Coordinates of C-alpha atoms in Angstrom, one line a residue:
M1 CA 30.9 17.5 -61.2
K2 CA 27.5 17.4 -59.5
L3 CA 26.3 18.7 -56.2
T4 CA 25.0 15.3 -55.0
I5 CA 26.3 12.6 -52.7
E6 CA 27.7 10.6 -55.6
G7 CA 29.0 13.7 -57.3
I8 CA 31.3 14.8 -54.5
K9 CA 32.9 11.4 -54.0
N10 CA 35.7 12.2 -56.3
T11 CA 37.3 14.5 -53.7
K12 CA 40.5 15.1 -55.7
E13 CA 38.6 16.6 -58.6
W14 CA 36.8 19.1 -56.3
E15 CA 39.8 19.9 -54.1
D16 CA 41.9 20.6 -57.2
K17 CA 39.4 23.2 -58.2
G18 CA 39.7 24.9 -54.7
Y19 CA 36.6 23.5 -53.0
S20 CA 36.5 22.7 -49.3
L21 CA 34.6 19.4 -48.8
P22 CA 32.8 17.9 -45.8
Q23 CA 35.3 16.0 -43.6
F24 CA 32.8 13.7 -41.8
D25 CA 31.1 10.4 -42.4
R26 CA 27.9 11.6 -43.9
K27 CA 26.1 8.2 -43.8
K28 CA 26.9 7.9 -40.1
V29 CA 25.8 11.4 -39.3
E30 CA 22.6 11.1 -41.3
A31 CA 21.6 7.9 -39.4
A32 CA 22.3 9.6 -36.0
T33 CA 20.4 12.7 -37.1
K34 CA 17.3 10.8 -38.1
A35 CA 17.4 8.7 -34.9
E36 CA 18.0 11.7 -32.5
P37 CA 17.4 15.0 -34.2
F38 CA 18.6 18.0 -32.1
W39 CA 18.0 21.0 -34.4
I40 CA 15.2 21.6 -36.9
H41 CA 15.1 24.9 -38.9
F42 CA 12.1 26.5 -40.6
G43 CA 12.9 28.6 -43.6
A44 CA 15.0 27.0 -46.3
G45 CA 16.4 30.2 -47.8
N46 CA 19.8 31.6 -48.6
I47 CA 20.7 32.9 -45.1
F48 CA 20.1 29.5 -43.6
R49 CA 22.2 27.7 -46.2
A50 CA 25.0 30.3 -46.0
F51 CA 25.2 30.7 -42.3
Q52 CA 23.6 28.1 -40.0
A53 CA 24.2 25.1 -42.3
N54 CA 27.9 26.1 -42.7
V55 CA 28.3 26.6 -39.0
V56 CA 27.1 23.0 -38.4
Q57 CA 29.3 21.7 -41.1
E58 CA 32.4 23.3 -39.5
L59 CA 31.5 21.7 -36.1
L60 CA 30.9 18.3 -37.8
N61 CA 34.3 18.5 -39.5
R62 CA 35.9 19.2 -36.1
G63 CA 34.0 16.4 -34.3
V64 CA 32.2 18.9 -32.0
L65 CA 28.9 17.6 -33.4
D66 CA 27.9 14.1 -34.4
R67 CA 24.5 15.0 -35.9
G68 CA 23.4 17.5 -38.6
L69 CA 20.5 19.6 -39.4
V70 CA 16.9 19.0 -40.4
V71 CA 15.3 21.8 -42.5
A72 CA 11.6 22.4 -43.1
E73 CA 9.9 24.8 -45.5
G74 CA 6.4 25.9 -44.6
Y75 CA 5.7 28.5 -47.3
D76 CA 7.2 27.5 -50.6
Y77 CA 7.4 23.7 -50.8
E78 CA 9.0 23.8 -54.3
I79 CA 12.3 24.9 -52.7
I80 CA 12.4 21.4 -51.1
E81 CA 11.1 19.5 -54.1
K82 CA 13.0 21.3 -56.8
M83 CA 16.3 22.4 -55.2
Y84 CA 17.1 20.5 -52.0
R85 CA 16.1 16.9 -52.9
P86 CA 17.5 16.8 -56.4
H87 CA 20.9 17.7 -54.9
D88 CA 20.6 15.4 -51.9
N89 CA 20.4 18.5 -49.7
I90 CA 23.9 19.5 -50.7
G91 CA 24.8 23.0 -51.9
A92 CA 27.8 25.2 -52.7
L93 CA 28.6 28.2 -50.6
V94 CA 30.6 30.9 -52.3
T95 CA 32.0 33.4 -49.8
L96 CA 32.8 36.8 -51.4
K97 CA 35.9 38.2 -49.9
S98 CA 36.5 42.0 -49.8
S99 CA 39.9 41.3 -51.4
G100 CA 38.1 40.2 -54.6
S101 CA 38.8 36.5 -54.1
V102 CA 36.2 33.8 -53.4
E103 CA 36.2 30.9 -51.0
K104 CA 34.2 27.8 -52.2
T105 CA 32.7 25.3 -49.9
V106 CA 30.5 22.2 -50.5
V107 CA 28.0 22.2 -47.6
A108 CA 26.5 18.9 -46.7
S109 CA 25.4 19.3 -43.1
I110 CA 21.6 19.1 -43.9
M111 CA 20.6 15.5 -43.4
E112 CA 16.9 15.9 -44.1
S113 CA 14.6 18.3 -45.9
L114 CA 10.9 18.4 -45.4
A115 CA 7.8 20.2 -46.6
A116 CA 5.9 21.6 -43.6
D117 CA 2.7 20.9 -45.4
S118 CA -0.1 19.1 -43.4
S119 CA -1.5 17.7 -46.7
N120 CA 1.8 16.0 -47.4
E121 CA 1.2 12.9 -45.3
K122 CA 4.8 11.5 -45.4
D123 CA 6.5 14.8 -44.5
W124 CA 4.0 15.9 -42.0
A125 CA 4.2 12.5 -40.2
R126 CA 7.9 12.9 -40.1
L127 CA 7.7 16.4 -38.6
L128 CA 5.3 15.1 -35.9
E129 CA 7.8 12.3 -35.2
I130 CA 10.7 14.8 -34.8
F131 CA 8.7 17.0 -32.4
R132 CA 7.9 14.0 -30.3
N133 CA 11.6 13.1 -29.9
P134 CA 13.1 14.1 -26.5
S135 CA 16.4 14.7 -28.3
L136 CA 15.1 17.8 -30.0
Q137 CA 16.8 20.9 -28.4
M138 CA 16.0 23.8 -30.7
V139 CA 13.6 24.9 -33.3
T140 CA 14.9 27.9 -35.3
F141 CA 13.4 30.2 -37.8
T142 CA 14.3 32.5 -40.7
I143 CA 10.9 33.0 -42.2
T144 CA 11.1 36.9 -42.4
E145 CA 9.3 39.2 -40.0
K146 CA 6.1 38.8 -42.0
G147 CA 6.1 35.1 -41.2
Y148 CA 5.1 35.8 -37.6
L149 CA 2.1 38.0 -38.5
L150 CA -1.4 36.6 -37.9
R151 CA -3.1 39.7 -39.3
N152 CA -2.3 42.0 -42.2
A153 CA -1.9 45.8 -42.1
A154 CA -5.6 46.3 -42.2
G155 CA -6.1 44.0 -39.2
L156 CA -7.6 41.2 -41.1
M157 CA -6.6 37.6 -40.4
M158 CA -3.9 36.1 -42.6
P159 CA -5.0 33.2 -44.8
G160 CA -5.7 30.1 -42.9
V161 CA -5.3 31.5 -39.4
E162 CA -9.0 31.7 -38.5
D163 CA -9.5 28.2 -39.8
D164 CA -6.6 27.0 -37.7
F165 CA -8.0 28.8 -34.6
A166 CA -11.3 26.9 -35.1
A167 CA -9.9 23.5 -35.9
G168 CA -7.2 23.2 -33.3
P169 CA -4.0 21.3 -33.8
V170 CA -5.2 19.2 -36.8
L171 CA -4.0 19.7 -40.4
P172 CA -3.1 23.4 -40.0
K173 CA -3.0 25.7 -43.0
S174 CA -1.1 28.8 -41.8
Y175 CA 2.7 28.9 -41.2
I176 CA 2.4 29.7 -37.4
G177 CA -0.5 27.2 -37.2
K178 CA 1.8 24.5 -38.4
V179 CA 4.5 25.5 -35.9
V180 CA 2.1 25.6 -33.0
T181 CA 0.5 22.3 -34.0
L182 CA 3.9 20.6 -33.9
L183 CA 4.7 22.3 -30.6
H184 CA 1.4 20.9 -29.3
E185 CA 2.5 17.4 -30.4
R186 CA 5.6 17.9 -28.2
Y187 CA 3.4 18.9 -25.3
A188 CA 1.0 16.0 -25.7
N189 CA 3.9 13.6 -25.6
G190 CA 5.4 14.4 -22.2
E191 CA 5.5 18.2 -22.0
L192 CA 9.0 18.0 -23.5
P193 CA 11.2 21.1 -23.2
I194 CA 12.3 23.1 -26.3
A195 CA 13.8 26.4 -27.3
M196 CA 11.9 28.2 -30.1
V197 CA 14.5 30.5 -31.6
S198 CA 13.7 33.2 -34.1
M199 CA 16.9 34.1 -36.1
D200 CA 15.1 36.6 -38.3
N201 CA 16.6 40.1 -38.8
C202 CA 14.0 42.0 -36.8
S203 CA 14.0 43.7 -33.4
H204 CA 13.1 41.5 -30.4
N205 CA 12.4 38.6 -32.7
G206 CA 11.8 36.2 -29.9
D207 CA 8.9 38.3 -28.6
K208 CA 7.3 38.3 -32.1
L209 CA 7.5 34.5 -32.3
Y210 CA 6.1 34.2 -28.7
A211 CA 3.2 36.6 -29.4
A212 CA 2.1 34.5 -32.4
V213 CA 2.4 31.1 -30.6
N214 CA 0.8 32.4 -27.5
E215 CA -2.2 33.8 -29.4
F216 CA -2.8 30.4 -31.0
A217 CA -2.5 28.6 -27.7
T218 CA -4.9 31.1 -26.0
E219 CA -7.5 30.7 -28.8
W220 CA -7.2 26.9 -28.7
E221 CA -7.6 26.7 -24.9
N222 CA -10.5 29.1 -25.0
R223 CA -12.3 27.2 -27.7
G224 CA -11.5 23.8 -26.1
V225 CA -9.8 22.4 -29.2
C226 CA -6.4 21.4 -27.7
K227 CA -5.2 19.4 -24.8
P228 CA -5.8 21.3 -21.5
G229 CA -2.7 22.9 -20.1
F230 CA -1.1 23.7 -23.5
L231 CA -1.3 27.5 -22.8
D232 CA 0.5 27.0 -19.5
Y233 CA 3.2 24.9 -21.3
V234 CA 3.8 27.7 -23.8
N235 CA 4.2 30.2 -21.0
N236 CA 6.4 28.1 -18.8
P237 CA 10.0 29.2 -19.5
S238 CA 11.4 26.0 -18.0
K239 CA 9.5 24.1 -20.8
V240 CA 9.4 26.5 -23.7
S241 CA 11.7 29.5 -24.3
F242 CA 11.7 32.2 -26.9
P243 CA 15.2 33.7 -26.9
W244 CA 16.1 36.9 -28.6
T245 CA 18.8 36.9 -31.3
M246 CA 20.7 39.3 -33.5
I247 CA 21.8 38.0 -36.9
D248 CA 24.0 39.8 -39.4
K249 CA 25.2 38.4 -42.7
I250 CA 24.4 39.7 -46.1
T251 CA 23.3 36.9 -48.5
P252 CA 22.1 38.4 -51.8
R253 CA 20.2 36.6 -54.4
P254 CA 22.4 34.0 -56.2
D255 CA 24.4 36.0 -58.7
A256 CA 25.0 35.2 -62.4
K257 CA 28.7 36.0 -62.1
I258 CA 29.1 33.4 -59.3
E259 CA 27.2 30.9 -61.4
K260 CA 29.6 31.4 -64.2
I261 CA 32.6 30.8 -61.9
L262 CA 31.1 27.5 -60.7
A263 CA 30.2 26.5 -64.3
E264 CA 33.7 27.1 -65.5
D265 CA 34.9 24.9 -62.7
G266 CA 32.9 22.1 -64.2
I267 CA 29.9 21.9 -61.9
E268 CA 26.7 20.8 -63.8
Q269 CA 23.0 21.5 -63.3
L270 CA 23.5 25.0 -61.7
D271 CA 20.4 26.5 -63.3
P272 CA 18.4 28.5 -60.8
V273 CA 14.7 27.7 -60.1
I274 CA 12.0 30.3 -59.9
T275 CA 9.1 28.8 -58.1
S276 CA 5.4 29.4 -58.7
K277 CA 5.6 31.7 -55.6
K278 CA 8.4 33.7 -57.2
T279 CA 11.1 32.4 -54.9
Y280 CA 14.5 32.5 -56.7
V281 CA 16.8 29.7 -55.6
A282 CA 19.9 28.0 -57.0
P283 CA 22.1 25.1 -56.0
F284 CA 24.6 27.7 -54.7
V285 CA 24.5 30.7 -52.4
N286 CA 26.8 33.7 -52.4
A287 CA 27.4 35.6 -49.2
E288 CA 29.8 38.1 -47.5
E289 CA 32.6 36.7 -45.3
C290 CA 31.5 38.6 -42.1
Q291 CA 28.8 37.2 -39.9
Y292 CA 27.4 37.6 -36.5
L293 CA 24.8 35.6 -34.6
V294 CA 24.2 36.6 -30.9
I295 CA 21.8 34.5 -29.0
E296 CA 20.1 34.8 -25.6
D297 CA 21.3 31.7 -23.7
N298 CA 18.0 30.2 -22.7
F299 CA 17.6 26.6 -23.8
P300 CA 15.4 24.4 -21.5
N301 CA 16.6 21.2 -23.2
G302 CA 20.3 22.1 -23.5
R303 CA 22.0 23.2 -26.7
P304 CA 25.0 22.4 -28.9
E305 CA 28.3 24.1 -28.5
L306 CA 27.8 26.5 -31.3
E307 CA 30.1 29.1 -29.7
K308 CA 32.9 26.9 -30.9
A309 CA 32.1 28.1 -34.4
G310 CA 32.0 31.8 -33.5
L311 CA 28.4 32.3 -32.3
Y312 CA 27.8 34.4 -29.2
F313 CA 25.6 33.2 -26.3
T314 CA 24.7 35.8 -23.7
D315 CA 21.9 37.4 -21.8
R316 CA 18.9 39.2 -23.2
A317 CA 20.1 42.7 -22.3
T318 CA 23.3 42.1 -24.2
V319 CA 21.5 40.8 -27.3
D320 CA 19.5 44.1 -27.2
K321 CA 22.6 46.2 -27.0
V322 CA 24.2 44.4 -29.9
E323 CA 21.1 44.8 -32.0
K324 CA 20.8 48.5 -31.2
M325 CA 24.5 49.0 -32.0
K326 CA 24.0 47.4 -35.5
V327 CA 20.5 48.8 -36.4
C328 CA 20.6 52.2 -34.9
T329 CA 24.2 53.4 -35.5
C330 CA 26.9 51.2 -36.9
L331 CA 25.5 49.5 -40.0
N332 CA 21.9 50.0 -41.0
P333 CA 21.9 53.9 -40.9
L334 CA 25.0 53.9 -43.2
H335 CA 23.2 51.6 -45.6
T336 CA 20.1 53.9 -45.7
F337 CA 22.2 57.0 -46.3
L338 CA 24.0 55.2 -49.2
A339 CA 20.7 53.9 -50.5
V340 CA 18.9 57.2 -51.0
S341 CA 22.1 59.0 -52.1
G342 CA 22.9 56.2 -54.6
C343 CA 19.4 56.3 -56.1
L344 CA 19.7 60.1 -56.6
L345 CA 23.2 59.9 -58.1
G346 CA 22.5 56.9 -60.4
Y347 CA 24.5 54.3 -58.6
T348 CA 23.5 50.7 -59.1
L349 CA 26.0 49.0 -56.6
I350 CA 26.4 49.9 -53.0
A351 CA 30.1 48.9 -53.1
D352 CA 30.8 51.5 -55.8
E353 CA 29.5 54.3 -53.6
M354 CA 32.3 53.7 -51.2
K355 CA 34.7 54.7 -53.9
D356 CA 33.0 58.2 -54.0
P357 CA 35.1 60.5 -51.8
D358 CA 32.1 62.6 -50.8
L359 CA 30.0 59.6 -49.8
L360 CA 32.8 57.9 -48.0
A361 CA 33.6 61.0 -46.0
L362 CA 29.9 61.4 -45.0
V363 CA 29.5 57.7 -44.2
K364 CA 32.4 57.9 -41.8
R365 CA 31.1 61.1 -40.2
L366 CA 27.6 59.5 -39.8
G367 CA 29.0 56.4 -38.2
Y368 CA 32.0 57.4 -36.2
D369 CA 31.3 61.0 -35.3
E370 CA 27.5 61.1 -34.9
G371 CA 26.5 57.5 -34.2
L372 CA 29.2 56.1 -31.9
P373 CA 28.8 58.7 -29.1
V374 CA 25.3 57.2 -28.2
V375 CA 26.2 53.5 -28.6
V376 CA 26.1 51.4 -25.4
D377 CA 29.0 49.0 -25.6
P378 CA 27.6 45.5 -25.4
G379 CA 31.0 44.1 -24.3
I380 CA 31.0 41.0 -26.4
I381 CA 31.5 43.0 -29.7
K382 CA 33.4 46.3 -29.6
P383 CA 31.4 49.0 -31.4
R384 CA 34.5 50.6 -33.0
N385 CA 35.7 47.3 -34.3
F386 CA 32.3 46.5 -35.7
I387 CA 32.0 49.8 -37.5
D388 CA 35.6 49.5 -38.8
E389 CA 34.6 46.2 -40.4
V390 CA 31.5 47.7 -41.8
V391 CA 33.3 50.7 -43.4
N392 CA 36.5 49.0 -44.5
I393 CA 35.4 45.5 -45.4
R394 CA 31.7 44.9 -45.6
I395 CA 30.2 47.8 -47.5
P396 CA 33.1 48.3 -50.0
N397 CA 33.2 44.5 -50.9
P398 CA 33.2 44.6 -54.7
F399 CA 31.8 41.2 -55.0
M400 CA 28.6 42.0 -53.0
P401 CA 25.8 42.5 -55.7
D402 CA 23.8 44.7 -53.4
T403 CA 22.0 47.7 -54.8
P404 CA 20.9 51.1 -53.4
Q405 CA 17.5 50.5 -55.0
R406 CA 17.0 47.3 -52.9
I407 CA 18.1 48.9 -49.7
A408 CA 15.9 51.9 -50.4
C409 CA 12.8 49.7 -50.0
D410 CA 10.5 50.6 -47.1
T411 CA 12.7 53.6 -46.0
S412 CA 9.7 55.3 -44.3
Q413 CA 9.6 52.3 -41.9
K414 CA 13.3 52.5 -41.2
L415 CA 14.0 56.1 -40.4
S416 CA 12.6 56.1 -36.9
I417 CA 14.8 53.2 -35.7
R418 CA 17.9 53.9 -37.8
F419 CA 18.1 57.6 -37.0
G420 CA 15.4 58.5 -34.5
E421 CA 17.0 56.4 -31.7
T422 CA 20.3 58.3 -32.2
I423 CA 18.5 61.6 -31.9
K424 CA 16.8 60.4 -28.7
G425 CA 20.2 59.4 -27.4
Y426 CA 21.5 62.9 -27.9
L427 CA 18.4 64.4 -26.2
A428 CA 18.8 62.1 -23.2
R429 CA 22.5 62.9 -22.5
P430 CA 23.4 66.4 -21.4
E431 CA 27.0 66.1 -22.6
L432 CA 25.8 65.6 -26.2
N433 CA 24.5 68.5 -28.3
L434 CA 21.9 68.0 -31.0
S435 CA 23.7 70.8 -33.1
N436 CA 26.6 68.4 -33.6
L437 CA 24.3 66.3 -35.9
K438 CA 25.1 67.4 -39.5
V439 CA 25.0 64.3 -41.6
L440 CA 22.0 62.7 -39.9
P441 CA 19.6 65.5 -40.8
L442 CA 21.1 65.5 -44.3
V443 CA 19.8 61.9 -44.7
F444 CA 16.3 63.1 -43.9
A445 CA 16.6 65.8 -46.5
L446 CA 18.0 63.4 -49.0
W447 CA 15.1 61.0 -48.5
L448 CA 12.6 63.9 -49.1
R449 CA 14.6 64.8 -52.2
Y450 CA 14.4 61.1 -53.2
L451 CA 10.6 61.1 -52.9
T452 CA 10.5 63.5 -55.9
G453 CA 11.5 60.6 -58.1
I454 CA 13.9 62.9 -60.0
G455 CA 17.6 62.0 -60.1
D456 CA 20.4 64.5 -59.7
D457 CA 20.7 64.4 -63.5
G458 CA 17.1 65.8 -63.8
K459 CA 15.7 62.5 -65.1
A460 CA 12.9 60.5 -63.5
F461 CA 13.8 57.2 -61.8
E462 CA 11.6 54.5 -60.3
L463 CA 11.1 54.7 -56.5
S464 CA 11.5 51.5 -54.5
P465 CA 8.4 50.0 -52.8
D466 CA 7.3 51.5 -49.5
P467 CA 4.0 51.3 -47.7
L468 CA 3.9 55.0 -47.2
L469 CA 5.1 56.0 -50.6
E470 CA 1.9 57.5 -52.0
D471 CA 1.2 59.2 -48.7
C472 CA 4.6 60.9 -48.6
K473 CA 4.8 61.7 -52.3
K474 CA 1.7 63.9 -52.2
Y475 CA 3.6 66.6 -50.4
L476 CA 6.0 66.8 -53.4
N477 CA 3.6 66.4 -56.3
G478 CA 4.4 68.6 -59.2
L479 CA 7.8 69.7 -57.8
E480 CA 10.2 70.8 -60.5
L481 CA 13.9 71.3 -59.8
G482 CA 14.7 75.0 -59.3
A483 CA 11.1 76.2 -59.9
N484 CA 10.3 77.5 -56.5
S485 CA 12.5 76.0 -53.8
A486 CA 11.0 78.1 -51.0
K487 CA 7.5 76.9 -51.9
A488 CA 8.7 73.3 -51.9
V489 CA 10.2 73.7 -48.4
E490 CA 6.8 74.9 -47.2
A491 CA 5.2 71.9 -48.8
I492 CA 7.3 69.4 -46.8
K493 CA 6.8 71.0 -43.4
P494 CA 3.9 68.8 -42.4
L495 CA 6.0 65.7 -43.1
L496 CA 8.6 66.9 -40.6
T497 CA 6.2 66.6 -37.7
R498 CA 5.5 62.9 -38.5
K499 CA 6.6 60.9 -35.5
D500 CA 5.5 57.7 -37.2
I501 CA 8.2 58.3 -39.8
F502 CA 11.1 60.0 -37.9
G503 CA 10.4 58.7 -34.4
L504 CA 10.1 62.3 -33.2
D505 CA 8.5 65.6 -34.2
L506 CA 11.5 67.3 -35.9
V507 CA 9.9 70.7 -35.5
E508 CA 9.3 70.2 -31.8
I509 CA 12.9 69.2 -31.1
G510 CA 14.4 71.9 -33.3
L511 CA 15.9 69.8 -36.1
A512 CA 13.4 70.7 -38.8
E513 CA 15.1 74.0 -39.8
L514 CA 18.4 72.2 -40.7
V515 CA 16.5 69.6 -42.7
E516 CA 14.7 72.4 -44.6
K517 CA 17.9 74.2 -45.4
Y518 CA 19.4 71.0 -46.8
F519 CA 16.3 70.3 -48.8
Y520 CA 16.3 73.8 -50.2
N521 CA 19.8 73.3 -51.5
L522 CA 19.1 69.8 -52.8
I523 CA 16.3 70.9 -55.1
K524 CA 17.8 74.0 -56.6
A525 CA 18.7 72.5 -59.9
P526 CA 20.1 69.3 -61.6
G527 CA 23.5 68.7 -60.0
A528 CA 22.4 70.2 -56.6
V529 CA 22.6 66.8 -54.8
R530 CA 26.2 66.4 -55.8
D531 CA 27.1 69.9 -54.9
T532 CA 25.4 69.7 -51.5
L533 CA 27.0 66.4 -50.7
H534 CA 30.4 67.7 -51.7
L535 CA 30.1 70.9 -49.7
V536 CA 28.9 69.1 -46.5
A537 CA 31.6 66.5 -46.9
T538 CA 34.4 69.1 -47.2
D539 CA 33.0 72.1 -45.2
S540 CA 31.2 71.3 -42.0
S541 CA 30.1 75.0 -41.6
F542 CA 28.5 75.1 -45.1
I543 CA 24.9 74.8 -44.1
V544 CA 24.9 77.7 -41.6
K545 CA 25.7 80.0 -44.5
V546 CA 22.5 79.1 -46.3
N547 CA 19.4 81.2 -46.1
I548 CA 16.0 80.1 -47.3

């Protein structure tokens, strides 16, 4: 059994092993796609293969679509060369059910895979051809938030950007330079309309894509290196749109346990590939069963009926409400709490933390009692239903190999959005009282305790990467558990005023004292983290009894 066009022709063999196979005429669909492509996606990673490609397969199976996908990779070309093409762009999707079962699907909706590399004459010529085609309706992206940056944190131009500014739309080197060159090709061939749709998991993602594209178009027009009028084209919503989206689906790195299941079924050549750019890819992807993709309905050249596969199309304001519901209250804050708690308690799997009575109780209080009161109902997805799914299905899923150590990455960058927005909601609404927040300030104290790099067992552990790690750790340098808790509390006071971390000055709004009390308890001795979590989980009045 091989994941190739020839390999899946013995349908009985695959179906007997429990695999769902494509139910459409692939040769016919491939010919139609190459003649009139309607959707090209940049970013050939796991989320695309597990989500967008599977959605298109479902619609092909049902006859809603008659054409498939084209995928382009503009950063790590080896993904195309070493994984997509040897398998005829076919892959296996293993959906990890919360019940402990798996659902296995052979996904064959990708009809063409291309390296977005201007030095690759054949692939680059094909990309230019696709962008000249009036049939193209949407260009989508999962290139990570960093993919839209033209400058690094120090304000210096990313590699290739300045060269691309100077050269214009000719043989670009940078990722966005390639995208804008292709868009310029579409402009030069009739000012054809198109939707440029970021599907990356970042706030107001359409604006980030627009900002990068617009800066390129502005530079090119100012330097006189592009066709006149290109900047107006980019800024004409009836020609080029940049919709906002909210995407939500966990697709961890391909897992060895899943590879073993597929190998035992008889599938050959499953070995993962680690590219020279350290990308880890395999012929299969594993993902959770739950998924959401909410899209601003702004498509100048029309769009496919993706709502028939469960995607949501709505206005920009609703996309924003859904994103805030997820990021600020109903999912991401719960993950961050579990991440810092899990690292301190020695957990290595997020799902296992949901079996911990103390952590489960606190997760529920953080989400239902403290978060939901400030959620603005987006209408298309009910917040309580969403958080029910998060707490009861998604996070406890035993098959999801997600770790607190991974989720703890960049926590200093997450606190202001995941918790600061909730605090602002409480301050803005007179019927809500900041004193009702008990678990949220505990998360801040746990993060400060996490920065010590000392687990609850008294042993050192490795802190996850974070751009402010060294800056924040300096306040806790030399701290020993139980040595002088009051002195340690004094040491962290300057951190509590950092609006860049918490979104507000915690001293100014009166929340710092509670954070300090928690921190005082958390650093008393080995085992203090567990004791504090248990007491807060079982006795909501515990903290007021504490004196520093």
